[in-house]
Tab-separated table of N, CA and C in Angstrom:
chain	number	residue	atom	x	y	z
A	1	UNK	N	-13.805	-17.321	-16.376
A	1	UNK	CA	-13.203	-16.459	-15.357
A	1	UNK	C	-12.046	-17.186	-14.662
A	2	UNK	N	-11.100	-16.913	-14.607
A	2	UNK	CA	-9.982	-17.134	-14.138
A	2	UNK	C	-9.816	-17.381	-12.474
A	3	UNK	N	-9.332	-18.216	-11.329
A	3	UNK	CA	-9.385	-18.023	-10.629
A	3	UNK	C	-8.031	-17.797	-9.686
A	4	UNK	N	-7.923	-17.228	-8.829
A	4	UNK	CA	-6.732	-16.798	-8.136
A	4	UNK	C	-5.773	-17.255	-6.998
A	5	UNK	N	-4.672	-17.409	-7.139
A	5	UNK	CA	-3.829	-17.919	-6.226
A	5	UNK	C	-2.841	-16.550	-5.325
A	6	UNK	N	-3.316	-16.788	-4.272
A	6	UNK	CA	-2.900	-15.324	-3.312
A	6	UNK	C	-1.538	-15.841	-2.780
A	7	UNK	N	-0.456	-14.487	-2.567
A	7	UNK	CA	0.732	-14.868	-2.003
A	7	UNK	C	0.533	-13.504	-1.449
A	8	UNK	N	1.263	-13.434	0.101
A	8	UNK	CA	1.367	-11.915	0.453
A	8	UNK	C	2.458	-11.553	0.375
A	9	UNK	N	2.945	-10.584	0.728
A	9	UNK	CA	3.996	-9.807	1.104
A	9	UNK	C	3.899	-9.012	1.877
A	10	UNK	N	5.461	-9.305	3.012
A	10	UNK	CA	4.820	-8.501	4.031
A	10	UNK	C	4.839	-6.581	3.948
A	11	UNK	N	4.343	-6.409	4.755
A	11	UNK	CA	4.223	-4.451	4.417
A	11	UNK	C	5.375	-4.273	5.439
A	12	UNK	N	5.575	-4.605	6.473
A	12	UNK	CA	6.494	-4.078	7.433
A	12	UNK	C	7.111	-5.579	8.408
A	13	UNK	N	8.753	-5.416	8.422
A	13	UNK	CA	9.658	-6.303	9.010
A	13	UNK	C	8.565	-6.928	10.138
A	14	UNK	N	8.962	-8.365	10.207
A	14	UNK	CA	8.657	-9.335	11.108
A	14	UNK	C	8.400	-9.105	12.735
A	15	UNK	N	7.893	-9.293	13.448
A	15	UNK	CA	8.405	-8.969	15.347
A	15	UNK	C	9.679	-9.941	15.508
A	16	UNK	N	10.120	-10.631	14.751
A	16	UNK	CA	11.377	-11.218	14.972
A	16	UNK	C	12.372	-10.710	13.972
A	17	UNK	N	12.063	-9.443	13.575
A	17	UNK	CA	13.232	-8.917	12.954
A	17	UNK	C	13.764	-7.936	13.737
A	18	UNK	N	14.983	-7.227	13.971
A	18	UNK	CA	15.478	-5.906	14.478
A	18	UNK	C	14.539	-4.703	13.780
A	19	UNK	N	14.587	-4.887	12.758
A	19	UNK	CA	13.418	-3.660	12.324
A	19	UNK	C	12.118	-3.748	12.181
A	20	UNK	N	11.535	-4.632	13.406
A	20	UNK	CA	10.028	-5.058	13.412
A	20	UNK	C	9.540	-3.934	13.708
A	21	UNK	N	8.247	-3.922	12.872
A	21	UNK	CA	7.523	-2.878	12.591
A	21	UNK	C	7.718	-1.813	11.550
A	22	UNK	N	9.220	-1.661	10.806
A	22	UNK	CA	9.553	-0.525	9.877
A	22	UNK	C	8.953	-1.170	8.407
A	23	UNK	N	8.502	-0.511	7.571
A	23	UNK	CA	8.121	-0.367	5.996
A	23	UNK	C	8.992	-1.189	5.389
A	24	UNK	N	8.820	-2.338	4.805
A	24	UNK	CA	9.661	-3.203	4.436
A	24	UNK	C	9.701	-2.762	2.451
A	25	UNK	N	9.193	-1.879	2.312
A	25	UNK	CA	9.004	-1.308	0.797
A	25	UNK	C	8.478	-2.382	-0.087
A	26	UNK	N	7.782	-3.462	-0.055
A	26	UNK	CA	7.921	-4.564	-1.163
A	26	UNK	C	7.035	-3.907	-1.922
A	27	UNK	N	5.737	-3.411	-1.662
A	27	UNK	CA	4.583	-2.811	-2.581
A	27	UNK	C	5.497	-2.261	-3.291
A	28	UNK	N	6.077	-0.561	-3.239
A	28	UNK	CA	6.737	-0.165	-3.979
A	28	UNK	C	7.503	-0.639	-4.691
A	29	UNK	N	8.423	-1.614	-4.122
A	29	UNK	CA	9.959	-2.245	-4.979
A	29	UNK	C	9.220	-2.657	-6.300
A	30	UNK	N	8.366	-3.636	-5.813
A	30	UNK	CA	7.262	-4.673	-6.835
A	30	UNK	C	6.874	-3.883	-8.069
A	31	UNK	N	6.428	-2.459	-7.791
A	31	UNK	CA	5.962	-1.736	-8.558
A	31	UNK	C	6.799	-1.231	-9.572
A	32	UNK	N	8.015	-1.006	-8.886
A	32	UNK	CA	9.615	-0.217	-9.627
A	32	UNK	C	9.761	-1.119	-10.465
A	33	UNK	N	9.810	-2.843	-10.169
A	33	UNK	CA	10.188	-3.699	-10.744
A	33	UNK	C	11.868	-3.998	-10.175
A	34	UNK	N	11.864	-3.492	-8.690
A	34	UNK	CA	13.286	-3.582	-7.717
A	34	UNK	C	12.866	-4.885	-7.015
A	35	UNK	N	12.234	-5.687	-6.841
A	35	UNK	CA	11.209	-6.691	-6.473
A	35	UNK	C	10.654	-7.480	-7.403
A	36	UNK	N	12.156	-8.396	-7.469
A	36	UNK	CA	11.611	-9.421	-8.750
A	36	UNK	C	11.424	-10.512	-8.665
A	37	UNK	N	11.434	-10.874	-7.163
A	37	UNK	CA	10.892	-12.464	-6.493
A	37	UNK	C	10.718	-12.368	-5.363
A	38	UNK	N	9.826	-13.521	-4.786
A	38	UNK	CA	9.966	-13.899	-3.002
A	38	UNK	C	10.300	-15.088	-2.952
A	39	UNK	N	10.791	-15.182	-1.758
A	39	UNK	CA	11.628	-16.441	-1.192
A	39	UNK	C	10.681	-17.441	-0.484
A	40	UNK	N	10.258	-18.463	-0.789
A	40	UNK	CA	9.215	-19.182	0.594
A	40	UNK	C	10.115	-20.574	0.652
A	41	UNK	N	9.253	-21.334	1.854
A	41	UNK	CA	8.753	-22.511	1.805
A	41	UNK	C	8.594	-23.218	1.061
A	42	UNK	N	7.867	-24.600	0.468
A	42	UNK	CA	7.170	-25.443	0.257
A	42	UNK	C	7.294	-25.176	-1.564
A	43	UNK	N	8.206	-26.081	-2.235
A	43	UNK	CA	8.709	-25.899	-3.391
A	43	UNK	C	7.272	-26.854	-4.052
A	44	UNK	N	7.387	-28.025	-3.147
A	44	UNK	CA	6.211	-28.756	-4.329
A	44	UNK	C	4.637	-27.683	-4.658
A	45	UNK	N	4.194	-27.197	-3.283
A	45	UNK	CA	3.077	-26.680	-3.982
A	45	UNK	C	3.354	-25.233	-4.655
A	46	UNK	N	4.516	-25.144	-4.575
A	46	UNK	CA	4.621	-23.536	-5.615
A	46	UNK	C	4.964	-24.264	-7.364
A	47	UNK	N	5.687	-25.199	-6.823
A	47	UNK	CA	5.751	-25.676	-8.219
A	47	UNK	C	3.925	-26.273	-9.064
A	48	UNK	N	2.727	-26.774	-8.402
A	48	UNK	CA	1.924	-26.716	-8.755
A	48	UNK	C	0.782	-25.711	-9.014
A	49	UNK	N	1.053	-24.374	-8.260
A	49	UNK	CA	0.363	-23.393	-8.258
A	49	UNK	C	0.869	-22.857	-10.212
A	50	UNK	N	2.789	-23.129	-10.173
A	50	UNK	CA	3.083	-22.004	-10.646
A	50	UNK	C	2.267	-23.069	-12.891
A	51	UNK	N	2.135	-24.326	-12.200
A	51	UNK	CA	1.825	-25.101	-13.495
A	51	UNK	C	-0.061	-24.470	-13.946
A	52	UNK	N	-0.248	-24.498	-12.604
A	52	UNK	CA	-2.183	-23.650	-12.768
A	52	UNK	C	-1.577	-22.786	-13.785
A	53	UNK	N	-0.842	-21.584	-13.233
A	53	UNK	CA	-0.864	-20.684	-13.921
A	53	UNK	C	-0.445	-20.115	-15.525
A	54	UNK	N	0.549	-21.571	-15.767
A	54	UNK	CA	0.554	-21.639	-16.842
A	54	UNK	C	-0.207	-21.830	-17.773
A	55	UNK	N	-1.021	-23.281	-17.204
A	55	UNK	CA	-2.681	-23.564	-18.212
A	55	UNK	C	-3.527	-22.432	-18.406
A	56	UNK	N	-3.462	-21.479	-17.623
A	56	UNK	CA	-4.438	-19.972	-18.119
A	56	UNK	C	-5.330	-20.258	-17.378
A	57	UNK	N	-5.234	-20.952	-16.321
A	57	UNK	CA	-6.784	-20.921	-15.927
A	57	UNK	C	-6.409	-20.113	-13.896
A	58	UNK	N	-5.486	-19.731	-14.062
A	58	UNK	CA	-5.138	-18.969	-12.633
A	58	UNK	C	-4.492	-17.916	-12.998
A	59	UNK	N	-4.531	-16.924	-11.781
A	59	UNK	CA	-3.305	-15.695	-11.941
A	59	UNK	C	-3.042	-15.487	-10.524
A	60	UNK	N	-1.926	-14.898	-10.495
A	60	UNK	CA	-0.945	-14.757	-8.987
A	60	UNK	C	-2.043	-12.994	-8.647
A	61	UNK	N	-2.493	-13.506	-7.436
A	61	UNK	CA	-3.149	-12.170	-6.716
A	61	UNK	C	-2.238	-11.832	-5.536
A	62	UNK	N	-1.337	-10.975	-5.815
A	62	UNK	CA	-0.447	-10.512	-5.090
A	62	UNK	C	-0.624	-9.476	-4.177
A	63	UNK	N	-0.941	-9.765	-2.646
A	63	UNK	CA	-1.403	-8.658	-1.617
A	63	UNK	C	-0.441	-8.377	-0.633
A	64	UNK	N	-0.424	-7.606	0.342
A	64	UNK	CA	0.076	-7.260	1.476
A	64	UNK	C	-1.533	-6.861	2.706
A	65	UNK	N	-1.090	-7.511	3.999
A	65	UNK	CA	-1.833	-7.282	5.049
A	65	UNK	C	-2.156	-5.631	5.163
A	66	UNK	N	-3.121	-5.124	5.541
A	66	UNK	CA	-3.459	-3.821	5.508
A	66	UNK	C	-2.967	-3.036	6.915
A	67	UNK	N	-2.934	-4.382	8.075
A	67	UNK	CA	-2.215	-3.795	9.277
A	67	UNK	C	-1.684	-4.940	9.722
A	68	UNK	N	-1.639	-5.554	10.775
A	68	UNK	CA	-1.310	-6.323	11.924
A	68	UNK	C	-1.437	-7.957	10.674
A	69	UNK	N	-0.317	-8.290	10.336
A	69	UNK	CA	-0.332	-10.003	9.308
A	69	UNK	C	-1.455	-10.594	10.091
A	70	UNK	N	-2.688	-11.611	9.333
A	70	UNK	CA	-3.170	-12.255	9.591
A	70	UNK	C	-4.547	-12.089	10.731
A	71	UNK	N	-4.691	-10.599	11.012
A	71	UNK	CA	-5.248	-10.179	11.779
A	71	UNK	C	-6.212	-8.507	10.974
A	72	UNK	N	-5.611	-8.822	9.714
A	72	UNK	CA	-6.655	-7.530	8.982
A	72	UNK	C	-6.758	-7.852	7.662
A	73	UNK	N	-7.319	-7.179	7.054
A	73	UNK	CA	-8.160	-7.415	5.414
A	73	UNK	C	-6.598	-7.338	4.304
A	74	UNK	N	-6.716	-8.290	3.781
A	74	UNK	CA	-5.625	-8.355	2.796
A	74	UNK	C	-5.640	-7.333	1.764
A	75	UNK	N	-4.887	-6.326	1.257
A	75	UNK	CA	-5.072	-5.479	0.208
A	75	UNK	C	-4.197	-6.145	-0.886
A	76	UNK	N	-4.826	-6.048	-2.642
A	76	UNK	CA	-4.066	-6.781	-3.684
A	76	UNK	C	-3.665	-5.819	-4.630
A	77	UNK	N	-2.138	-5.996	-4.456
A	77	UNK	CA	-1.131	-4.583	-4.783
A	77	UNK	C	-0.826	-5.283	-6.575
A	78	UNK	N	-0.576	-6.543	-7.252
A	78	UNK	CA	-0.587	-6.733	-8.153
A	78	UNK	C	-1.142	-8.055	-8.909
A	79	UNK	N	-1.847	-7.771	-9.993
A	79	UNK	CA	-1.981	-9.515	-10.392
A	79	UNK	C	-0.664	-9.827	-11.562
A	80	UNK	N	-0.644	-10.774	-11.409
A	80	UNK	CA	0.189	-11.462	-12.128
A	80	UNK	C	-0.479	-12.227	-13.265
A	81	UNK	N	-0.938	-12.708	-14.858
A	81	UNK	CA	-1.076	-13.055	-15.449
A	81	UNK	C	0.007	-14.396	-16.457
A	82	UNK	N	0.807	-13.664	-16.259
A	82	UNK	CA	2.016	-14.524	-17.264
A	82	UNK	C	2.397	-15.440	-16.148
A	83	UNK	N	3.264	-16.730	-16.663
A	83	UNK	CA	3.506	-17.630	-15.675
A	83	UNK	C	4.639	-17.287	-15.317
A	84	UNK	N	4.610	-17.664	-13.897
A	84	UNK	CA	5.708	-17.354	-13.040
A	84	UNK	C	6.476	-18.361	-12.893
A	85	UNK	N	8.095	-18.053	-12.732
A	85	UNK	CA	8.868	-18.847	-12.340
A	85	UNK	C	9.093	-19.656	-11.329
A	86	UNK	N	9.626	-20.752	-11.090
A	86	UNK	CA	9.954	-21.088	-9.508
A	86	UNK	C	11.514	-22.174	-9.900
A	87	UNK	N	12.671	-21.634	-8.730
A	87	UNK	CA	13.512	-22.170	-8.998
A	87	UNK	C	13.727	-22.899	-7.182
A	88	UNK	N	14.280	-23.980	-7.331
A	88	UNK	CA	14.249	-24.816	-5.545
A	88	UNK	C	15.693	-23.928	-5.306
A	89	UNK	N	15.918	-23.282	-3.970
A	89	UNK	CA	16.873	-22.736	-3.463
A	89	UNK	C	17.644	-23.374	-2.248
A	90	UNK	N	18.753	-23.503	-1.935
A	90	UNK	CA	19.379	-23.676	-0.696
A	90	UNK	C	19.678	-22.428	-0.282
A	91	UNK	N	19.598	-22.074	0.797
A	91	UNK	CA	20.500	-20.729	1.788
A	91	UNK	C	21.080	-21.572	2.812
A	92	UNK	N	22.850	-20.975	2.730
A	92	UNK	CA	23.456	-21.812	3.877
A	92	UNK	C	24.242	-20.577	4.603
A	93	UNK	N	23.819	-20.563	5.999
A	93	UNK	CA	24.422	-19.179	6.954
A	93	UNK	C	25.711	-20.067	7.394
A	94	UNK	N	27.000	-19.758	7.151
A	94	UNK	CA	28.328	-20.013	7.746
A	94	UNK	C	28.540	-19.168	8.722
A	95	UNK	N	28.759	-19.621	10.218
A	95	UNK	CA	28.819	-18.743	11.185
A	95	UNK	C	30.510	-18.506	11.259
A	96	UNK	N	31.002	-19.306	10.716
A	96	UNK	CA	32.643	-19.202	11.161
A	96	UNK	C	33.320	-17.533	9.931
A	97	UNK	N	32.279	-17.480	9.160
A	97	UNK	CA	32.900	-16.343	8.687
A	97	UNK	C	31.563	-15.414	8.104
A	98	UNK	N	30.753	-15.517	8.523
A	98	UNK	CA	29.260	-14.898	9.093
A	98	UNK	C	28.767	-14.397	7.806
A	99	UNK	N	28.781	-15.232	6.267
A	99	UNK	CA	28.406	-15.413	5.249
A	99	UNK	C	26.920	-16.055	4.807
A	100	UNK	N	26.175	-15.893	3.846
A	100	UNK	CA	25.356	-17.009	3.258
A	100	UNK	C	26.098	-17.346	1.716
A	101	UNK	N	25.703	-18.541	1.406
A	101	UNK	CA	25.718	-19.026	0.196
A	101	UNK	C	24.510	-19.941	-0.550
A	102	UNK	N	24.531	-19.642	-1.560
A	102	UNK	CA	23.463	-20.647	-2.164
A	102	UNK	C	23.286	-21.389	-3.185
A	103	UNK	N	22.761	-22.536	-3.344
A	103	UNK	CA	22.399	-23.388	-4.193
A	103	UNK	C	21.231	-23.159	-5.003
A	104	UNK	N	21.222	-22.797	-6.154
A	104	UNK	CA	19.580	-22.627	-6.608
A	104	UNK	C	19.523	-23.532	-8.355
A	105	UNK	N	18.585	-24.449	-7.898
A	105	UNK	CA	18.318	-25.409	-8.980
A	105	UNK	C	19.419	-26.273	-9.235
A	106	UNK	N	20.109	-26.527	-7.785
A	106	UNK	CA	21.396	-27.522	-7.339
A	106	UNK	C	22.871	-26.839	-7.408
A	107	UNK	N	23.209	-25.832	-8.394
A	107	UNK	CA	23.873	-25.181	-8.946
A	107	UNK	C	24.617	-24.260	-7.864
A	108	UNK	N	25.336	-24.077	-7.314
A	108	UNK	CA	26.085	-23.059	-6.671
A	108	UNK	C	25.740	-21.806	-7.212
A	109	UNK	N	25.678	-21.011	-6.144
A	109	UNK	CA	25.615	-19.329	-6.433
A	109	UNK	C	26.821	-18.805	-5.750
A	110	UNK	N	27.939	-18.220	-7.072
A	110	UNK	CA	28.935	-17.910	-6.781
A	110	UNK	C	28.861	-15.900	-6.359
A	111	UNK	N	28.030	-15.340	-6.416
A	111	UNK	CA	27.586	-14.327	-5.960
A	111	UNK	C	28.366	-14.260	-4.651
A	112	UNK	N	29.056	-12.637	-4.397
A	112	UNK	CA	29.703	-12.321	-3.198
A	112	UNK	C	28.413	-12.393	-2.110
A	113	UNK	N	28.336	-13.168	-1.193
A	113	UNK	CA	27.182	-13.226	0.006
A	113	UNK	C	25.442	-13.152	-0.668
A	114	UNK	N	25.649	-13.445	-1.502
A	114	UNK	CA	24.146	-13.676	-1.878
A	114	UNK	C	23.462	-12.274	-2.281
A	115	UNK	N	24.444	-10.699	-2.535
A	115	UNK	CA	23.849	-9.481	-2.588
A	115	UNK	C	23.079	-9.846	-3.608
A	116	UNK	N	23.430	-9.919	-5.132
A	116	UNK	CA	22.017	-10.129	-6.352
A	116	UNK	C	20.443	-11.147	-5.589
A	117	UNK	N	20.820	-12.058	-4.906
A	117	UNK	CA	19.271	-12.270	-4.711
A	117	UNK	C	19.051	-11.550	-3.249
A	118	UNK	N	19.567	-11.285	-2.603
A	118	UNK	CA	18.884	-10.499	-1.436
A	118	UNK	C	18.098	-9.167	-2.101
A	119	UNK	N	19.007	-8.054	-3.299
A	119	UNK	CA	18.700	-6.945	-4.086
A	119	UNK	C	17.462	-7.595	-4.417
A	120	UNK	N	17.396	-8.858	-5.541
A	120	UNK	CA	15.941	-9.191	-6.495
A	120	UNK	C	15.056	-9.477	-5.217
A	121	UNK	N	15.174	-9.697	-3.904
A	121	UNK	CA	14.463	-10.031	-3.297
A	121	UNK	C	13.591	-8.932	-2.150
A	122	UNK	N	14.491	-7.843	-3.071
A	122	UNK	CA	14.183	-6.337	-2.146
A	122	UNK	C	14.119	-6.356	-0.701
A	123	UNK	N	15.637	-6.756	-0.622
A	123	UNK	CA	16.259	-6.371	0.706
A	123	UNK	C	18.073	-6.089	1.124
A	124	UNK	N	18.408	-5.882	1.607
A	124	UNK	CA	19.778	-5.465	1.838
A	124	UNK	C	20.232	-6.964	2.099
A	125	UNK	N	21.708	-7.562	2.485
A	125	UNK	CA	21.944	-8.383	2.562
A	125	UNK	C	21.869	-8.674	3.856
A	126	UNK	N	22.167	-7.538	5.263
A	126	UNK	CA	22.271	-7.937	6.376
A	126	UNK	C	20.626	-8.107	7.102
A	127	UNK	N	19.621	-7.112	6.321
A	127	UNK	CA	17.916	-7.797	6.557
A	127	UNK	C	17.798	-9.292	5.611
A	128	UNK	N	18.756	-9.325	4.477
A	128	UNK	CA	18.431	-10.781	4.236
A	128	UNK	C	18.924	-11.858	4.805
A	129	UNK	N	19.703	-11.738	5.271
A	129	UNK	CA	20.900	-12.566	6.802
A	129	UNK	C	19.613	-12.870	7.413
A	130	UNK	N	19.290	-11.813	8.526
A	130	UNK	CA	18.427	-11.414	9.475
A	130	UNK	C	16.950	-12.332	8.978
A	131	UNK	N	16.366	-12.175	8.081
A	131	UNK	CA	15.178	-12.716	7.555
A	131	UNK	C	15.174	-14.144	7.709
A	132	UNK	N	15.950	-14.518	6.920
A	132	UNK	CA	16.042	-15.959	6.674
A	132	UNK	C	16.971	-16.684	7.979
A	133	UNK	N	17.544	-16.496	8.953
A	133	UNK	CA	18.453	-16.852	9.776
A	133	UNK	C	18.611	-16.474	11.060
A	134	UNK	N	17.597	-15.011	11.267
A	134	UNK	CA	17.439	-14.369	12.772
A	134	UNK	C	18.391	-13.546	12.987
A	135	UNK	N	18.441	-13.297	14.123
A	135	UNK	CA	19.549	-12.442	14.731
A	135	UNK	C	20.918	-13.148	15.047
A	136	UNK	N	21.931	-12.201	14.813
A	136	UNK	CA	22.880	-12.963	15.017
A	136	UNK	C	23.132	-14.272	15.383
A	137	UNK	N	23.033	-14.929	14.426
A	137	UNK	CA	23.116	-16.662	14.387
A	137	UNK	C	24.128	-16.995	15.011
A	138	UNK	N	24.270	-18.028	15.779
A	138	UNK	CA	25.601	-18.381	16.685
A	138	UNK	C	26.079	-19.544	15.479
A	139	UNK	N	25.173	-20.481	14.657
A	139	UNK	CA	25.450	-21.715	14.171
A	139	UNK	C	25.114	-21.839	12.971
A	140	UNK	N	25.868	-22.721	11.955
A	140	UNK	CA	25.483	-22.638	10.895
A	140	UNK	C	24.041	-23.264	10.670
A	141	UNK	N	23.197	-23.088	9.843
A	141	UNK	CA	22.061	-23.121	9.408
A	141	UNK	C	21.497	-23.567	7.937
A	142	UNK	N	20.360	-23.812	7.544
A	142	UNK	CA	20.111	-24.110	6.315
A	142	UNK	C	18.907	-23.873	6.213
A	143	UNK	N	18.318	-23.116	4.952
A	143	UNK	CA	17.198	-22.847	4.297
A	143	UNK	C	17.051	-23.410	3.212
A	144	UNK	N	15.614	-24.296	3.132
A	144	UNK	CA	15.638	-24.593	1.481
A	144	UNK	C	14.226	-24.860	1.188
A	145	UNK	N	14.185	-23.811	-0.273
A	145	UNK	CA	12.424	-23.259	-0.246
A	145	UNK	C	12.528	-23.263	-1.847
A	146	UNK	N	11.435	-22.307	-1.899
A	146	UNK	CA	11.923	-21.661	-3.662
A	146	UNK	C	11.720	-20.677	-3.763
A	147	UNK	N	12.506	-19.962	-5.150
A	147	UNK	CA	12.198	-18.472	-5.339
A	147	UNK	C	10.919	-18.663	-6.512
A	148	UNK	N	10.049	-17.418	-6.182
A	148	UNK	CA	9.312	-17.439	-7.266
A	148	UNK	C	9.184	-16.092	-7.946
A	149	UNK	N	9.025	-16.517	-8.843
A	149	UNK	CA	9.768	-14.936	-10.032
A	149	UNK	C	8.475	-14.458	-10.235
A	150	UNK	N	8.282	-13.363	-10.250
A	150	UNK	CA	7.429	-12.095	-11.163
A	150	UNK	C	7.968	-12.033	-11.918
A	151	UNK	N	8.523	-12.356	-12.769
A	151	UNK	CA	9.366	-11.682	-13.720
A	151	UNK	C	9.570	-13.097	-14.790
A	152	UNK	N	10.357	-12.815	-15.792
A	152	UNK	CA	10.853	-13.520	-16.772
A	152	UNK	C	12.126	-14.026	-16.353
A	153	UNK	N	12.812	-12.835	-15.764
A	153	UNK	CA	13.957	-13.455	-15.119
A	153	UNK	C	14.546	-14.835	-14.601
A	154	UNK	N	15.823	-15.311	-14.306
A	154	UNK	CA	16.129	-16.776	-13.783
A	154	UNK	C	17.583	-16.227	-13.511
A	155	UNK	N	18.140	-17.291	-12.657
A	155	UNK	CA	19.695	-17.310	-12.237
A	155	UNK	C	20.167	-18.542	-12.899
């Protein structure tokens, strides 16, 4: 029997987003296949989760909170079987001309403002601004996590 490695997704924008509380669609996107990665944190242990899952002896149990994050019963919207990707990302917010850019797997992402991974990441670019960087950022900034693929996909 196989055992499981849980990632959530959230169901509805952050309380530190402008649209806290609205339907953030990921269940659905995920389902369309409009939702072909999430963005986190902590590259080393995604990079060891994502090696479990290669040996066959794990699968990605993919849920969303049922109400209130961290405060209700997790519901599991997909499993994942095949191994998943993980690529190390930079996000860099330029406030002087109110852009992101990114580095993923060291490599520059020449992408106009980052729209293709904000889209694979099933979100608009100015909720992906907003997500990763807050509200109108006064200063430049830096994110650096990894993406991890559902998918076969890579950049």
């Amino acid at each position: 029997m196989k055992k499981k490695i849980i990632i959530t997704l959230s169901r509805v924008f952050p309380t530190t987003h402008s649209r806290r509380g609205e339907p953030t669609g990921f269940k659905e996107k995920l389902a369309q296949g409009k939702k072909i990665h999430t963005i986190r944190e902590n590259y080393d242990l995604w990079k060891l989760n994502s090696e479990k899952i290669e040996r066959g002896n794990f699968y990605l149990s993919v849920r969303q909170w049922s109400a209130k994050p961290y405060n209700s019963p997790q519901v599991e919207i997909k499993r994942i079987f095949e191994p998943i990707g993980i690529q190390r990302i930079e996000l860099k917010y330029h406030a002087d001309n109110d852009t992101i850019t990114a580095k993923i797997d060291g490599r520059e992402w020449l992408d106009a403002d980052c729209y293709e991974i904000a889209k694979n990441d099933g979100l608009s670019i100015p909720d992906f601004k907003e997500w990763f960087f807050g509200r109108e950022p006064k200063e430049d900034k830096v994110f650096r996590g990894v993406i991890i693929h559902f998918t076969g996909f890579r950049y």
